[in-house]
Amino acid sequence: MVYRKTPATEARKDARRKKLLESAVRMFGRHGYHAATVPMIVAEAGSSVGSFYLHFRNKEEIFAAVLEDLGEKISVLFDEIEAEEPNRLLCVERGLESLFLFLAQTPELARILLVESSGLSTRLEKVRRSILQYHVEQIRMNILEMPEVFAVADPRIAAQCLVGAVYEALCCWLEEIPEQRLPVLEVARAVSDYNMRALRAQ
Amino acid sequence: MVYRKTPATEARKDARRKKLLESAVRMFGRHGYHAATVPMIVAEAGSSVGSFYLHFRNKEEIFAAVLEDLGEKISVLFDEIEAEEPNRLLCVERGLESLFLFLAQTPELARILLVESSGLSTRLEKVRRSILQYHVEQIRMNILEMPEVFAVADPRIAAQCLVGAVYEALCCWLEEIPEQRLPVLEVARAVSDYNMRALRAQ
Amino acid sequence: MVYRKTPATEARKDARRKKLLESAVRMFGRHGYHAATVPMIVAEAGSSVGSFYLHFRNKEEIFAAVLEDLGEKISVLFDEIEAEEPNRLLCVERGLESLFLFLAQTPELARILLVESSGLSTRLEKVRRSILQYHVEQIRMNILEMPEVFAVADPRIAAQCLVGAVYEALCCWLEEIPEQRLPVLEVARAVSDYNMRALRAQ
Amino acid sequence: MVYRKTPATEARKDARRKKLLESAVRMFGRHGYHAATVPMIVAEAGSSVGSFYLHFRNKEEIFAAVLEDLGEKISVLFDEIEAEEPNRLLCVERGLESLFLFLAQTPELARILLVESSGLSTRLEKVRRSILQYHVEQIRMNILEMPEVFAVADPRIAAQCLVGAVYEALCCWLEEIPEQRLPVLEVARAVSDYNMRALRAQ
DNA sequence: TATGAATGAGCGTTCATTCAT
DNA sequence: AATGAATGAACGCTCATTCAT
């Protein structure tokens, strides 16, 4: 008799995987890659070590999955703006601001991307880099499309600068104790301002 | 007969310590904090585990020492420029460029600062941050001193953006395979250009 | 499908723990606390280091467990006698003798209690002391209950003397080479005789 | 030219050795055999590790020396009493009391003998045992000399009991917090009382 | 599929002892 | 004789991963 995977089983499996991923985000975000152990992650998810390895080949894999999910979320963010906003300059500006706001709202994810995903294996480094490169590329394309509104010598380096500026400002903001922080929006504007001045033809 | 601590003994101890530090730079730079083990570091230095713990309380300590040494070097770089160059705007520009060149020349140190020192213990995070903050502060002061030549709303955020831009561009440059890289100087100029446009009053 | 913790699994875990404890008794008894290493204990038990730390937080913990088990065994010994023998004087006498016989039969346990558990951490010292104090207290209560048959000035000190006398005599006996030892029973009697003369009202 | 050891050199060497021994007593008494390290001992003595190994073959050796010195002191105590007091019974009584007082006055030495010297190497165990055996033997001789005043079946076991009783009572007394302790003399008397009742013919 | 007990390689660290000065 | 920097064997312990149930 042939065993057929029932939809219910499939759905349950996906739910479990999702739970593990959520738990991993929390644990990696709070404790970092090395300090977050597999037992910790499964305990938080109400699952078991054995189950963990049914869903992910290893610890690296789940971290990569977390990172990829995040990358996906961010690119969706950009795509939406791209679709709505025909003005390339405004597009970059709005993209920058909404990325800033998005990461500020999910500090565990922000920490994973900005801090904890650095200095790990080559594999993970690549995933992290591909997220950043995606933005860089996105911005570079915008610049190339309308050279008359952007006034930069090297669009790729300009894009890298912009990305670096956004992430560093975000890092600094996240590090401050919440009571002393400026409002996110204000910071996002200041960052966007800085970069727009650098990009815009005068 | 009274034993007198000979200068030679003292000098040899210092030399050993220095050798361990150099070896640590190489190992941390190549393999990262976690993958670089104490046995690896001492083997590379031609020393022994016991000797290691004679010079450093633990592994964290030597990483901190490496980072602090680097911080020292960088601040010397800035101080020299500050002393020579009276023009604040040029000061920031030249500082940015020489930092870029310095780190590009010592890629292991660059990797330690930019990649490997992230996501470690609170203690090490602090050391890393203090180096970055030092630049931020340096630049912020320059901006504050001559508000008429700089045209930014929030000097602190502007300084953060600049630092982030420089480091991210550097990261990207270091990651490319040497054969395909643009000349450092060219990149440094492009980065400096981007940030000067953002800072300068038009 | 829901996994149910089988009784078999549980039982196997308990068996493993018990085996580790038995092995620890042998190793601690033969080599002492410091010379008995975790690898030695697990090898003897046919287990693994990882498993060891699944059952015990650390080396100190397993030593404490061994000691506590021993304390439990000894107090059972006393309780049985107390329940059977209404005469307080005979109670003390029989308690003394059966403790002597019990420890003489399990020289590894005896060595752990009498020799190896001394001079360790405060934590372990406390466990050891609590076993000895339990006897002291037991005897003191017997003395207090029937002051007319016991003729001692300070019941607490008398009880301490008795316990010390028993353990020292036992130590000496265990140290002699088996061929030259007097029969245990004879020694036990002599020790009991000494202490009964000290306790009894004339 | 022949080098002749000057008396002054000899004297200085002895002084250094004595200082090391005194420091060892403090360190072993406070921290125990394993926790007291050679660097600790030499630091306390104002000497150096190298110097240490000129005076003692190794750590075990200095512990043995400390123990032997203590044994010497105790046997002197007994010999004096033996010489002064012709009555064998009083001799045992006074010996017991002065040992008690002596050790109560030098708690570091007491701790070394009663607690820390247990469970070490065979070599050290032997030294410790020889001190205790010396007392046992001393007392046994007294008993044998005047069988009419002592009424014990087996003098050796009686002597062991006495020694064990004294040391255990002492241990208990040392362990109590100073403010709550009974006066030493009182305890010494109670212990002596206990043992005299056991020894004396009625 | 789900479980969690079991594994063991490999880590950081300590400290008695040696030895060049 | 005196020094203290140097050594390295050996320890306790962690945790990603496997596997019997």
Tab-separated table of N, CA and C in Angstrom, chain A residues 4 48 55 65-66 68 112-113 117 129 140 159 176 184-185:
chain	number	residue	atom	x	y	z
A	4	ARG	N	0.571	7.998	1.163
A	4	ARG	CA	0.408	9.307	0.545
A	4	ARG	C	0.482	10.397	1.611
A	48	SER	N	11.779	19.295	19.773
A	48	SER	CA	12.850	18.456	20.305
A	48	SER	C	14.044	18.452	19.356
A	55	HIS	N	14.062	18.916	10.186
A	55	HIS	CA	13.695	20.102	9.418
A	55	HIS	C	14.896	20.850	8.846
A	65	ALA	N	18.536	29.983	6.824
A	65	ALA	CA	17.104	30.104	6.518
A	65	ALA	C	16.530	31.386	7.115
A	66	VAL	N	16.928	31.667	8.349
A	66	VAL	CA	16.479	32.895	9.008
A	66	VAL	C	16.907	34.106	8.186
A	68	GLU	N	17.797	34.201	5.037
A	68	GLU	CA	17.137	34.241	3.731
A	68	GLU	C	15.708	34.762	3.847
A	112	ILE	N	20.395	40.334	14.096
A	112	ILE	CA	20.895	39.180	13.341
A	112	ILE	C	21.596	39.644	12.068
A	113	LEU	N	20.975	40.543	11.367
A	113	LEU	CA	21.551	40.995	10.093
A	113	LEU	C	22.772	41.882	10.288
A	117	SER	N	25.457	38.131	12.181
A	117	SER	CA	25.762	37.324	10.997
A	117	SER	C	27.158	37.597	10.452
A	129	ARG	N	25.982	38.710	2.814
A	129	ARG	CA	26.453	39.610	1.771
A	129	ARG	C	25.426	39.743	0.648
A	140	ARG	N	21.957	50.841	-7.353
A	140	ARG	CA	22.804	51.090	-8.514
A	140	ARG	C	21.962	51.172	-9.792
A	159	ALA	N	26.319	53.307	-4.211
A	159	ALA	CA	25.310	52.428	-3.614
A	159	ALA	C	25.846	51.767	-2.348
A	176	GLU	N	21.677	52.461	21.412
A	176	GLU	CA	21.351	53.420	22.477
A	176	GLU	C	20.215	52.891	23.341
A	184	VAL	N	12.575	57.279	15.735
A	184	VAL	CA	13.075	56.580	14.543
A	184	VAL	C	12.929	57.413	13.290
A	185	LEU	N	11.750	57.969	13.162
A	185	LEU	CA	11.429	58.686	11.940
A	185	LEU	C	12.416	59.823	11.702
